[in-house]
CSV table of C-alpha atoms and ligand atoms in Angstrom, one decimal:
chain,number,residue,atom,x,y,z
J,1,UNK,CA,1.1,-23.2,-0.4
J,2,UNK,CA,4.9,-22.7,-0.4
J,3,UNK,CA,7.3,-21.6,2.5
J,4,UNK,CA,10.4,-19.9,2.8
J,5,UNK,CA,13.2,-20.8,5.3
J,6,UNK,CA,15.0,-18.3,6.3
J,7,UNK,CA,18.2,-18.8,8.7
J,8,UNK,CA,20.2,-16.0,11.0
J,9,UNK,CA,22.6,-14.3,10.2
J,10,UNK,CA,24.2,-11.2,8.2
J,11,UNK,CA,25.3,-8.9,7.4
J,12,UNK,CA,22.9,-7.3,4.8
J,13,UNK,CA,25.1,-5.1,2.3
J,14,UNK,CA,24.8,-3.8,-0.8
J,15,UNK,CA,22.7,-1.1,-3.0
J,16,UNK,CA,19.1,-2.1,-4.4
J,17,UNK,CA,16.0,-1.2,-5.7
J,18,UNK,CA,12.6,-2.0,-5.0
J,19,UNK,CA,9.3,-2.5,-6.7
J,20,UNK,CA,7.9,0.9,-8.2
J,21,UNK,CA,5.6,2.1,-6.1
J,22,UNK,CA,2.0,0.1,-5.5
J,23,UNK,CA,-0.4,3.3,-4.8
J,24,UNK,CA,1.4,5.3,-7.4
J,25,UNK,CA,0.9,1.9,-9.9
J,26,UNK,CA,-2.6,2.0,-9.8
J,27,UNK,CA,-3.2,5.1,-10.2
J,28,UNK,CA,-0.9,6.1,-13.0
J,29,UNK,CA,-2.8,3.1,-14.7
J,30,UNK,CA,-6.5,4.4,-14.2
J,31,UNK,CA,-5.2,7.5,-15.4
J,32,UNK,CA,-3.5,6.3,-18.2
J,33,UNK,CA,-6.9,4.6,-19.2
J,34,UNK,CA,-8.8,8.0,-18.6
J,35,UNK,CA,-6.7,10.1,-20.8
J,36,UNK,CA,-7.2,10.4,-25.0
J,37,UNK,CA,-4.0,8.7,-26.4
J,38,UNK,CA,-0.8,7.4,-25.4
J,39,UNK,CA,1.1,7.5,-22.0
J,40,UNK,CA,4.4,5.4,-21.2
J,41,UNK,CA,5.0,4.6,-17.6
J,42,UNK,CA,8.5,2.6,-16.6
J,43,UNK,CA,9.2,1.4,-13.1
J,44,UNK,CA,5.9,0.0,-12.2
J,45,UNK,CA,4.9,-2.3,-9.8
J,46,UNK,CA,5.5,-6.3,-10.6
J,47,UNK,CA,3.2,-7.6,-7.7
J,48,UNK,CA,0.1,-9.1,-8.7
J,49,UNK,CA,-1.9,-6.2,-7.3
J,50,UNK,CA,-1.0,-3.9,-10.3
J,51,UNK,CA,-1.0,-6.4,-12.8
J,52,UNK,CA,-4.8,-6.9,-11.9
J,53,UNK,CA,-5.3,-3.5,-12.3
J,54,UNK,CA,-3.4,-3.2,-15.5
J,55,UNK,CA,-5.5,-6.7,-16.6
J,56,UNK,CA,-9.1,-4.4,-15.8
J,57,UNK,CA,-7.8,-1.2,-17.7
J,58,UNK,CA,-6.7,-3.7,-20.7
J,59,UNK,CA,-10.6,-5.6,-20.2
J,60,UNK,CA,-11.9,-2.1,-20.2
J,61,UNK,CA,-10.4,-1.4,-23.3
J,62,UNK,CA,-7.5,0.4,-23.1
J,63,UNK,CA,-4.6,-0.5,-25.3
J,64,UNK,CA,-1.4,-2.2,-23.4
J,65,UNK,CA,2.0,-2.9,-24.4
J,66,UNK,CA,4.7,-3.9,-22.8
J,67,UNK,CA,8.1,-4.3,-23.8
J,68,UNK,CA,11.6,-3.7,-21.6
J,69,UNK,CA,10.0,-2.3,-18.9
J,70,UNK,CA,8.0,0.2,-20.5
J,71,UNK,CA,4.3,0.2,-20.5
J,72,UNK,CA,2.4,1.9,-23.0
J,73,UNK,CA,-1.5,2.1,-22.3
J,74,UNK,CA,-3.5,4.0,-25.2
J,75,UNK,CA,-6.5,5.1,-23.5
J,76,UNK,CA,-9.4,7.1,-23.4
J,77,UNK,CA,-12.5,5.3,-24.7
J,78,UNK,CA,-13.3,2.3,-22.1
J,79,UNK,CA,-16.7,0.5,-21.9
J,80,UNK,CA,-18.6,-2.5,-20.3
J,81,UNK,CA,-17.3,-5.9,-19.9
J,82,UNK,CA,-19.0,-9.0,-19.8
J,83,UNK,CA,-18.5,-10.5,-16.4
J,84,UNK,CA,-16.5,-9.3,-13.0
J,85,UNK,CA,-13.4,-7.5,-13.1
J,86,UNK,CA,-11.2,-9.5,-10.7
J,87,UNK,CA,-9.0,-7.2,-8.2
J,88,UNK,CA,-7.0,-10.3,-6.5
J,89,UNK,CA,-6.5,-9.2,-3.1
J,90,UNK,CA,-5.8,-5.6,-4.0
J,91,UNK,CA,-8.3,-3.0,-1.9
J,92,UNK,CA,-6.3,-0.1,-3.8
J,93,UNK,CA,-7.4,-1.8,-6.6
J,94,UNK,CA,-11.2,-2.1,-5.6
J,95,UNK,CA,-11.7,1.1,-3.5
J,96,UNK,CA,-10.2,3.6,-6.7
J,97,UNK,CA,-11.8,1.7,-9.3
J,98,UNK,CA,-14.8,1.7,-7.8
J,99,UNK,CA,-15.0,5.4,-7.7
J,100,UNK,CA,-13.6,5.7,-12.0
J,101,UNK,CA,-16.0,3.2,-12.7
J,102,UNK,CA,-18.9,4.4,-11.1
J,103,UNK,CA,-18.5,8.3,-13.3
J,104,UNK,CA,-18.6,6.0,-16.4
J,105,UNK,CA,-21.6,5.4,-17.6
J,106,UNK,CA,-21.8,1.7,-18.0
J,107,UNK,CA,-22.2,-1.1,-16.3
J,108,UNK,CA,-19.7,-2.9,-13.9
J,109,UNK,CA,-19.4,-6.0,-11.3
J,110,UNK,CA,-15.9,-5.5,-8.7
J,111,UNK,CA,-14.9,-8.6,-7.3
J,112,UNK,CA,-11.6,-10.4,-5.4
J,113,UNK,CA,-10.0,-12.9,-3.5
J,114,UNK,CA,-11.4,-14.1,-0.3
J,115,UNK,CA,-9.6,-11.9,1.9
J,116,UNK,CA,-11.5,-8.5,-0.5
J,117,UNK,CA,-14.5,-10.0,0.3
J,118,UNK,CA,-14.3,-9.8,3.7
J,119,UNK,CA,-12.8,-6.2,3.7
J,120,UNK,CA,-15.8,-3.0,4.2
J,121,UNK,CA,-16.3,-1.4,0.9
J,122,UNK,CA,-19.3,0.5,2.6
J,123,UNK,CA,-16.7,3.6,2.7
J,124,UNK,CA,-16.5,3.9,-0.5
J,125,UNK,CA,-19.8,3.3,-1.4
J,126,UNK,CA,-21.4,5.2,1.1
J,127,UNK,CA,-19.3,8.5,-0.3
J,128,UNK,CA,-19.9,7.4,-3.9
J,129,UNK,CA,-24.2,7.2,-3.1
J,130,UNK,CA,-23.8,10.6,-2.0
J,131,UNK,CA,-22.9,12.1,-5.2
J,132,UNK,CA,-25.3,10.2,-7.0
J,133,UNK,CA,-23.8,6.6,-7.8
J,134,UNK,CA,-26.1,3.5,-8.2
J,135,UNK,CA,-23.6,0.9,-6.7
J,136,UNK,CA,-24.9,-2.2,-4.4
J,137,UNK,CA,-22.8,-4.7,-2.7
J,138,UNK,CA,-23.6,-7.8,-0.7
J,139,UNK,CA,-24.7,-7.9,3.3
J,140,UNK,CA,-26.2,-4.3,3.1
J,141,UNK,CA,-23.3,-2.7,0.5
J,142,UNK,CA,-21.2,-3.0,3.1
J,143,UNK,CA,-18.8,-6.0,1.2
J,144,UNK,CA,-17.9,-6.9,-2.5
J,145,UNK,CA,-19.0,-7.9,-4.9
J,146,UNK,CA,-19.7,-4.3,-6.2
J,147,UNK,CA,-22.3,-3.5,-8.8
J,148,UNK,CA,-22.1,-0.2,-10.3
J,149,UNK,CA,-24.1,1.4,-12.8
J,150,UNK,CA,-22.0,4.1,-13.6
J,151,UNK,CA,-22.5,7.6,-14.7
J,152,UNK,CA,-25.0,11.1,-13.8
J,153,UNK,CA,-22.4,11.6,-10.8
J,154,UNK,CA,-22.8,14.9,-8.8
J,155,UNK,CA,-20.0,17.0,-7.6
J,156,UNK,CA,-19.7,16.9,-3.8
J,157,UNK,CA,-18.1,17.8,-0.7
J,158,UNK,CA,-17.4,15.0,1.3
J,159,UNK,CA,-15.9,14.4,4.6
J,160,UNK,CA,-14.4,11.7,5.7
J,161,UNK,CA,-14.8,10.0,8.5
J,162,UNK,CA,-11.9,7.9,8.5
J,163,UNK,CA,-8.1,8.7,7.7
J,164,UNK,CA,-7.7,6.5,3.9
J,165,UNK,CA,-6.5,8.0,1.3
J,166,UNK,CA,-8.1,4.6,-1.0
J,167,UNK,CA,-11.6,7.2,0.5
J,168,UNK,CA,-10.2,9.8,-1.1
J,169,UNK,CA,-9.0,8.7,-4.4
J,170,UNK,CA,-12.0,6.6,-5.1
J,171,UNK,CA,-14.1,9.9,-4.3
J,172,UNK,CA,-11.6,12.2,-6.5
J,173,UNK,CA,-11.1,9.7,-9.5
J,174,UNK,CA,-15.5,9.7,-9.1
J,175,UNK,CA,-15.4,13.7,-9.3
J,176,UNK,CA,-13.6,13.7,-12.7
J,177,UNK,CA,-16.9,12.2,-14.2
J,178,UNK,CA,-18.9,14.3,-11.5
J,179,UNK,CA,-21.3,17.5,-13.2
J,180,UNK,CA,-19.1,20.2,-10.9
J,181,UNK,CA,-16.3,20.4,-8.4
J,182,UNK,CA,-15.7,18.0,-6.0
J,183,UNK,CA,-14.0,18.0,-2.2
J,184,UNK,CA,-12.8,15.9,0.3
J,185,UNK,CA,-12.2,16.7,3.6
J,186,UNK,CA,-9.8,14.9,5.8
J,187,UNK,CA,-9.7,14.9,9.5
J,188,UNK,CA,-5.8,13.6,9.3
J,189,UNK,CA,-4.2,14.3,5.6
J,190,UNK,CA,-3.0,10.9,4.1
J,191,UNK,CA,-1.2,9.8,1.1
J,192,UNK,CA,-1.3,12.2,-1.5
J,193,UNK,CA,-0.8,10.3,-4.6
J,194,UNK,CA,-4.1,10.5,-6.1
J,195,UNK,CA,-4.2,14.6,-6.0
J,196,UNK,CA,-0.3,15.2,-7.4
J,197,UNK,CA,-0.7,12.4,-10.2
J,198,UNK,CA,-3.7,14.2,-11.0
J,199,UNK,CA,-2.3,17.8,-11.1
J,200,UNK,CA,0.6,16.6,-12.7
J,201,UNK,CA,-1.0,15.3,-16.0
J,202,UNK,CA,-3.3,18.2,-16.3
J,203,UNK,CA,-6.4,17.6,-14.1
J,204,UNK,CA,-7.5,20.8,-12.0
J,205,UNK,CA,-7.1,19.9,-8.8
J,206,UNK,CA,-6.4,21.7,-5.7
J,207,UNK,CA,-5.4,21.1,-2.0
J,208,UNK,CA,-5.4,23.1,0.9
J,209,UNK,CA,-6.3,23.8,4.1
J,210,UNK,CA,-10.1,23.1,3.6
J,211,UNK,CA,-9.7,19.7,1.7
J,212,UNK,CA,-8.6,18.6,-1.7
J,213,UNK,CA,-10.8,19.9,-4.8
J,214,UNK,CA,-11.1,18.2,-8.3
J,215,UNK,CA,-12.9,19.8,-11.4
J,216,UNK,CA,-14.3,17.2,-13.6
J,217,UNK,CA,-11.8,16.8,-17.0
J,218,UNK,CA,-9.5,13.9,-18.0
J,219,UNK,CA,-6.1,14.1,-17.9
J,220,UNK,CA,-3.8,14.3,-21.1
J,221,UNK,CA,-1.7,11.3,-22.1
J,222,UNK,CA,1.6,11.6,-19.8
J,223,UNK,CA,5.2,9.3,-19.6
J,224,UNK,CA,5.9,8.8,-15.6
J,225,UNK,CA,8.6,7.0,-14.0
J,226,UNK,CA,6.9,5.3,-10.9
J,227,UNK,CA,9.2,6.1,-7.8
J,228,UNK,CA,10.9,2.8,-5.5
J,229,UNK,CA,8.1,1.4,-2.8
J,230,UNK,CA,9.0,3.1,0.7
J,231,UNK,CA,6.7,0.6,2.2
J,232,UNK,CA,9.3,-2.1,0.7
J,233,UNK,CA,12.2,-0.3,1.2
J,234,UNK,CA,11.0,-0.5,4.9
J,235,UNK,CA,11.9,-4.1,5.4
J,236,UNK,CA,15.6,-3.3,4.1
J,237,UNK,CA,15.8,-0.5,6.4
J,238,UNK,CA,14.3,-2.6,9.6
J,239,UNK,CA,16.6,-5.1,8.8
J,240,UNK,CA,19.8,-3.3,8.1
J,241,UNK,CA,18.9,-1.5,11.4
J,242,UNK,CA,19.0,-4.3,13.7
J,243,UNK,CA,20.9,-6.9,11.8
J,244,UNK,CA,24.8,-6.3,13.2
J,245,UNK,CA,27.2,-5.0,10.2
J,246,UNK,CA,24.5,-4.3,7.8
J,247,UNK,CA,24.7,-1.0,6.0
J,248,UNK,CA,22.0,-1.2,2.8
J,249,UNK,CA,21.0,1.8,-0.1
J,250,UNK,CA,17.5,1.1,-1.5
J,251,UNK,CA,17.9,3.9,-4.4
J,252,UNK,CA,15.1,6.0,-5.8
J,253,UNK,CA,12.9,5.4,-3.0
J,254,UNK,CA,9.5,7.9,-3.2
J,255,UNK,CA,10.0,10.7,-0.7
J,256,UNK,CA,6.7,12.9,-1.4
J,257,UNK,CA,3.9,13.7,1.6
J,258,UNK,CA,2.6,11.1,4.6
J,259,UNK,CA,4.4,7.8,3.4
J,260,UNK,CA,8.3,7.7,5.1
J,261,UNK,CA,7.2,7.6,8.8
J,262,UNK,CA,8.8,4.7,9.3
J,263,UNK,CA,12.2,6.5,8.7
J,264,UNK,CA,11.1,9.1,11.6
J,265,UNK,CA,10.2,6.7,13.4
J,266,UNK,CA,13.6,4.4,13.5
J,267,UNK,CA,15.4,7.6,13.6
J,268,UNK,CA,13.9,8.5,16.8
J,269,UNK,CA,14.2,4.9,17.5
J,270,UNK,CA,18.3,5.3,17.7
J,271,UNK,CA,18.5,4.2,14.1
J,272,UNK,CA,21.5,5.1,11.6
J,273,UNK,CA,19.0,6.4,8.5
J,274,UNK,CA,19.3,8.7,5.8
J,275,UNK,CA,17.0,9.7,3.3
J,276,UNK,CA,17.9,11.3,0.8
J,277,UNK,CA,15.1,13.8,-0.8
J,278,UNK,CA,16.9,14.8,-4.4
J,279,UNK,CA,17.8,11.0,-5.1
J,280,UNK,CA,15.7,9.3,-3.0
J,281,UNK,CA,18.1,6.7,-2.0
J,282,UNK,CA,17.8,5.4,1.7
J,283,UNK,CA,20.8,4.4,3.9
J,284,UNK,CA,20.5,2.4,6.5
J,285,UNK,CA,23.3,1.3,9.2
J,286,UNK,CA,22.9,-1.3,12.0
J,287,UNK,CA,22.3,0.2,15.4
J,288,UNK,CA,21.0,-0.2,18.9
J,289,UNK,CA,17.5,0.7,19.5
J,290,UNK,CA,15.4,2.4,22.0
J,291,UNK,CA,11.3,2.2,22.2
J,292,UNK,CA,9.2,4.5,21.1
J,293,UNK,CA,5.9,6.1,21.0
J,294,UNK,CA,4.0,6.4,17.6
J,295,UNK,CA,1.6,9.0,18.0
J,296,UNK,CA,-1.8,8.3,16.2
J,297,UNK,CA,-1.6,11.4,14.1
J,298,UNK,CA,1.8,9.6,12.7
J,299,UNK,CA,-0.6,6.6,11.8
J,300,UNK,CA,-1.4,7.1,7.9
J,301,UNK,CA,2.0,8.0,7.2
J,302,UNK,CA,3.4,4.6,7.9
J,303,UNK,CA,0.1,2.5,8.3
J,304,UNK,CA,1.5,-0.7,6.1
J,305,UNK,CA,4.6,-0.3,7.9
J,306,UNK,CA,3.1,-1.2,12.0
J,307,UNK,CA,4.1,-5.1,10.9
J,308,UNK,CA,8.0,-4.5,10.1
J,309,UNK,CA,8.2,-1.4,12.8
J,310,UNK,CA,6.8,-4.1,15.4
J,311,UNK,CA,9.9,-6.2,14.6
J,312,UNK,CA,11.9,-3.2,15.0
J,313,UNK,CA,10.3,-2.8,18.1
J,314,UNK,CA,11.0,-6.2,19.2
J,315,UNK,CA,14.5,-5.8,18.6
J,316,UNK,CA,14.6,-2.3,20.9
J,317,UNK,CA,15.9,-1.5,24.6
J,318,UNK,CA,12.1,-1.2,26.4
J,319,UNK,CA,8.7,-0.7,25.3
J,320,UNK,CA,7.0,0.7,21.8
J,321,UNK,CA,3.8,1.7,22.0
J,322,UNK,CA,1.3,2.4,18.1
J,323,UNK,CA,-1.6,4.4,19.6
J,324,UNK,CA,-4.9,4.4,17.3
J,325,UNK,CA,-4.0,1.5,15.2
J,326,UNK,CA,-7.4,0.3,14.9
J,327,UNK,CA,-7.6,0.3,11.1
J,328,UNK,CA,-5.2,-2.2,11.3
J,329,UNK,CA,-8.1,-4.0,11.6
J,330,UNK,CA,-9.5,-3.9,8.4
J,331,UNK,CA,-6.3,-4.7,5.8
J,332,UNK,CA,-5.1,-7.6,3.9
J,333,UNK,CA,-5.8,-9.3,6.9
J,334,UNK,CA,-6.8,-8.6,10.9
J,335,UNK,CA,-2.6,-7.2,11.8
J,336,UNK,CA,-3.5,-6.6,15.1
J,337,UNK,CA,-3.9,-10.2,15.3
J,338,UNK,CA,-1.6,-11.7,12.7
J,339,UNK,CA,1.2,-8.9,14.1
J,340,UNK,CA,0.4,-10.4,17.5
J,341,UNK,CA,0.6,-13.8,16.7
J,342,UNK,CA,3.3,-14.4,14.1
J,343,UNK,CA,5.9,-12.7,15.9
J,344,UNK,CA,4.6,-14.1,19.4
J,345,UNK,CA,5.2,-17.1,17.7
J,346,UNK,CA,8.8,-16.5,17.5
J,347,UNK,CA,8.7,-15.5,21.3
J,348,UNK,CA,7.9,-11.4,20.9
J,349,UNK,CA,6.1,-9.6,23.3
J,350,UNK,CA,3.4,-8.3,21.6
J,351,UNK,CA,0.0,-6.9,22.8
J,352,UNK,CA,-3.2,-5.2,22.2
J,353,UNK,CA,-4.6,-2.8,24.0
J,354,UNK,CA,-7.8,-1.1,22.6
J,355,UNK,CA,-6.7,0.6,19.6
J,356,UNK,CA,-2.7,0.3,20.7
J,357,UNK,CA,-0.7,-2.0,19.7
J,358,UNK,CA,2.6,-2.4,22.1
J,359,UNK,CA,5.9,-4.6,21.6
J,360,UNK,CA,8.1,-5.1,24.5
J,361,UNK,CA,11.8,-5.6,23.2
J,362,UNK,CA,13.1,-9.2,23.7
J,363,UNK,CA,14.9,-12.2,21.2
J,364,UNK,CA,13.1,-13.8,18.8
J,365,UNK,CA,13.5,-17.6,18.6
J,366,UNK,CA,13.2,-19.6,15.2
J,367,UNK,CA,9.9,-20.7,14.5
J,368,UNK,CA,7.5,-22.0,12.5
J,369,UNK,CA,5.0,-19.0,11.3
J,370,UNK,CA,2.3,-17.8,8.7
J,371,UNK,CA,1.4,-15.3,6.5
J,372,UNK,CA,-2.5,-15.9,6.9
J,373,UNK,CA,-2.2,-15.0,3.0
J,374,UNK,CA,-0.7,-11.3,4.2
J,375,UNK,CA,2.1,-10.2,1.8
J,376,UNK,CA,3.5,-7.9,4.9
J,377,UNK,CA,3.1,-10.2,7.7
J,378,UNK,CA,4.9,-12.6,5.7
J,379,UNK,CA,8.1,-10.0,4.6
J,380,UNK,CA,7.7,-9.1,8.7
J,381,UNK,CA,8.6,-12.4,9.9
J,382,UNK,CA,11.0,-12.7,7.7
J,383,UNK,CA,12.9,-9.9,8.6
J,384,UNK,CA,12.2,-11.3,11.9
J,385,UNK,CA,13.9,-14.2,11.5
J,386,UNK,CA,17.1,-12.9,10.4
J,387,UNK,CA,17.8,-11.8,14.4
J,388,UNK,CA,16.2,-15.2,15.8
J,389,UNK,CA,18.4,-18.1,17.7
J,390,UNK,CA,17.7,-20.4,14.7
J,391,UNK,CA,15.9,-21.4,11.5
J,392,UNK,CA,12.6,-20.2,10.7
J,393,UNK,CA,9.8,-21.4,8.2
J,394,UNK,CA,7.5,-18.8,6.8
J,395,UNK,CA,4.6,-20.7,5.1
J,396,UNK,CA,2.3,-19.2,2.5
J,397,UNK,CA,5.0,-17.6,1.5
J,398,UNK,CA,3.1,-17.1,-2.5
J,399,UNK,CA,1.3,-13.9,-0.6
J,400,UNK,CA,4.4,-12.0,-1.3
J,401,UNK,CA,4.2,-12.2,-5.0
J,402,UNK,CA,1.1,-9.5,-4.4
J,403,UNK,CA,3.4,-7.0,-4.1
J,404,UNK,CA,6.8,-7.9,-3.8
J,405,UNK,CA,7.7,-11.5,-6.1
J,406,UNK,CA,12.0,-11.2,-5.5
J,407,UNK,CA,12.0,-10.6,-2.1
J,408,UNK,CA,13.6,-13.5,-1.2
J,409,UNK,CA,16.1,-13.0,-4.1
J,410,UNK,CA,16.9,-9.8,-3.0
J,411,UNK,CA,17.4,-11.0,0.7
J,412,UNK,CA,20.3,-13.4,-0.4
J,413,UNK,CA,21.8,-10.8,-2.5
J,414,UNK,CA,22.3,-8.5,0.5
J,415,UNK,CA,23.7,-11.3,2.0
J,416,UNK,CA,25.9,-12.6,-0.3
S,1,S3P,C1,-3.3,3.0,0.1
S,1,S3P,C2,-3.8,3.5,1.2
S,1,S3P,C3,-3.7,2.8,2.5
S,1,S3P,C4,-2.8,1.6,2.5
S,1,S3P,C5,-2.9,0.8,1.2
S,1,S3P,C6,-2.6,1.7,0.0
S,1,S3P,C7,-3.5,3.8,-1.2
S,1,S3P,O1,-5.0,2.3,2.8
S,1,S3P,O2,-3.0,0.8,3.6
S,1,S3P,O3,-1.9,-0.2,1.3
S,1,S3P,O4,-2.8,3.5,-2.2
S,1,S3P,O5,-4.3,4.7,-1.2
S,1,S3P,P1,-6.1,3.3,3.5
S,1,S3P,O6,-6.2,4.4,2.7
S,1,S3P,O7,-7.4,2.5,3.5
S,1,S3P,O8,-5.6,3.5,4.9
């Protein structure tokens, strides 16, 4: 296990960029490895999260290359493996593949780290039984390992009872191999990767008021550039917000449907934020704060962001209060609890209530804290310890390399 110390103090200035994108990553590689021929993608992801997926695509049997940043993947005629195709800690990765895997008709095992085994897979197999699927799990289908026997899939509408949008890609990349149209229906719209990465390299697919409908097809070989992470870029923008004389640009940040609520949500929070939709580059100017109330319909538009917004919250005038958190629950790890107790741990006042979770404003002091093996609980603490009355030790620090391996270089170049 390794640990990062991190000491007070800033300011944090300077321009950066951040990993591409993780949910756009995976996609844009499953789709790559659908599609009959060549697509290049730059700007992808270098957490271990994408590589894993990129590693299943390659088992799978589409071509990769990589050279200078640009990834070419040759796809278009994948079949079985001998053995499980391991996900890491990635339940993007399991959920979607899951539902590509089970339209093709061949034989597959899904398995992960310790944390994806504990993590419910039951909502995406439940969804994927319905049209038709033969996939199994262990403990009732309810956890990985997945077996899937893939193929004979039947167009569907589903609706789901949950607000993912891992549900509804798995269930739309399932309805390409699927004998007629398929639909999901969302009781709160959520990220809408899956559905304009589709449209955009050919697939018919269409969204509206009643749900989002794919016709089966494959999508033609395409070259994307892969937008910056907003959920990465949040950490810059908590931190420039409530570290004194900060003022940071994360460039080319993604600025498309339910994923920047977190830059509402400091707006409303007093913070100095700018977002700029034709570049995407995000400016972000220490501040004062004020508490707030994040409404649960704001939930899935900033759902990976609760753990930074909470140090936000910490660092506010009065109370913040995220209603209907609950899924929280069920991530990388439990960050009602890890939330709760890392930055307790450096003297926050942090609570749950039911669903809720609420974060009275107050210093942090330096402490000794732990990522539980959670890439965002450890980036939260140590954004937190950047405000704190001394040193602070983040241990199993390694979980940041699933989706974000330079964050601590970047940190000391926005100090420098
Ligand atoms: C993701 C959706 C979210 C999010 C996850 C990435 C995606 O999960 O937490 O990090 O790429 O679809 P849910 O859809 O389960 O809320």
């Amino acid at each position: 296990m390794t640990a990062f110390a991190v000491a007070p103090g800033g300011p944090l200035t300077g321009r950066l960029s951040v990993p591409g994108d993780k949910s756009i990553s995976h996609r844009v590689l499953m789709l790559a490895a659908l599609a009959d021929g060549t697509s290049e993608v730059t700007g992808l992801s270098d957490g271990d999260d994408v590589a894993h997926t990129l590693s299943i695509v390659e088992a799978l049997g589409a071509g990769v290359e990589l050279r200078d940043g640009l990834v070419s993947i040759t796809g278009g005629s994948l079949g079985a493996v001998d053995g499980p195709l391991y996900v890491g800690n990635s339940g993007t990765g399991i959920r979607l593949l899951a539902g590509m895997l089970a339209g093709l008709s061949f034989t597959s095992v899904l398995d992960g780290d310790e944390s994806i085994r504990r993590r419910p897979m039951d909502r995406v197999v439940d969804p994927l039984r319905a049209m038709g699927a033969d996939i199994s799990g262990v403990d009732g289908s309810t956890l990985a390992p997945l077996t899937i026997d893939g193929g004979g899939l039947h167009g569907t509408e589903y609706v789901s009872p949950m607000a993912s949008a891992q549900v509804k890609g798995c269930v739309l990349f399932a309805g390409l191999s699927a004998d007629g149209p398929t639909t999901v229906v969302e009781s709160q719209p959520t990220r809408a990767h899956t559905e304009e990465l589709m449209a955009a390299f050919g697939i018919d697919v269409k969204a509206g008021q009643g749900g989002v409908t794919v016709q089966p097809g494959r999508p033609v070989p395409f070259s994307h550039r892969v937008a910056g992470d907003p959920s990465q870029a949040a950490y810059w923008a908590v931190a420039a917000a409530v570290v004194a004389g900060s003022e940071v640009v994360v460039e080319n940040v993604y600025s498309g449907p339910v994923r920047t609520g977190f830059v509402d949500v400091l707006a409303r929070m007093g913070a100095d934020i700018e977002h700029d939709a034709d570049t995407g580059d995000l400016t972000v100017r220490a501040s004062s704060l004020t508490g707030t109330v994040v409404e649960a319909a704001e939930v899935p538009g900033l759902v990976d962001e609760v753990p930074v917004l909470a140090v936000a919250a910490a660092c506010a005038d009065g109370e913040t209060r995220f209603c209907g958190v609950g899924e929280l629950r069920v991530k990388e790890t439990d960050r009602l609890a890890t939330t709760s107790s890392e930055l307790g741990a450096m003297g926050a006042r942090v609570r749950v209530e039911g669903d809720d979770l609420v974060v009275v404003g107050g210093p942090f002091h330096g402490a000794e804290v732990e990522s539980h093996g959670d890439h965002r609980i450890a980036m939260a603490c140590a954004v937190a310890a950047l405000v704190a009355d001394g040193p602070t030790v983040v241990s199993g620090w390694e979980a940041v390399d699933t989706s974000y391996p330079v964050f601590g270089h970047d940190l000391e170049g926005l100090r420098a």
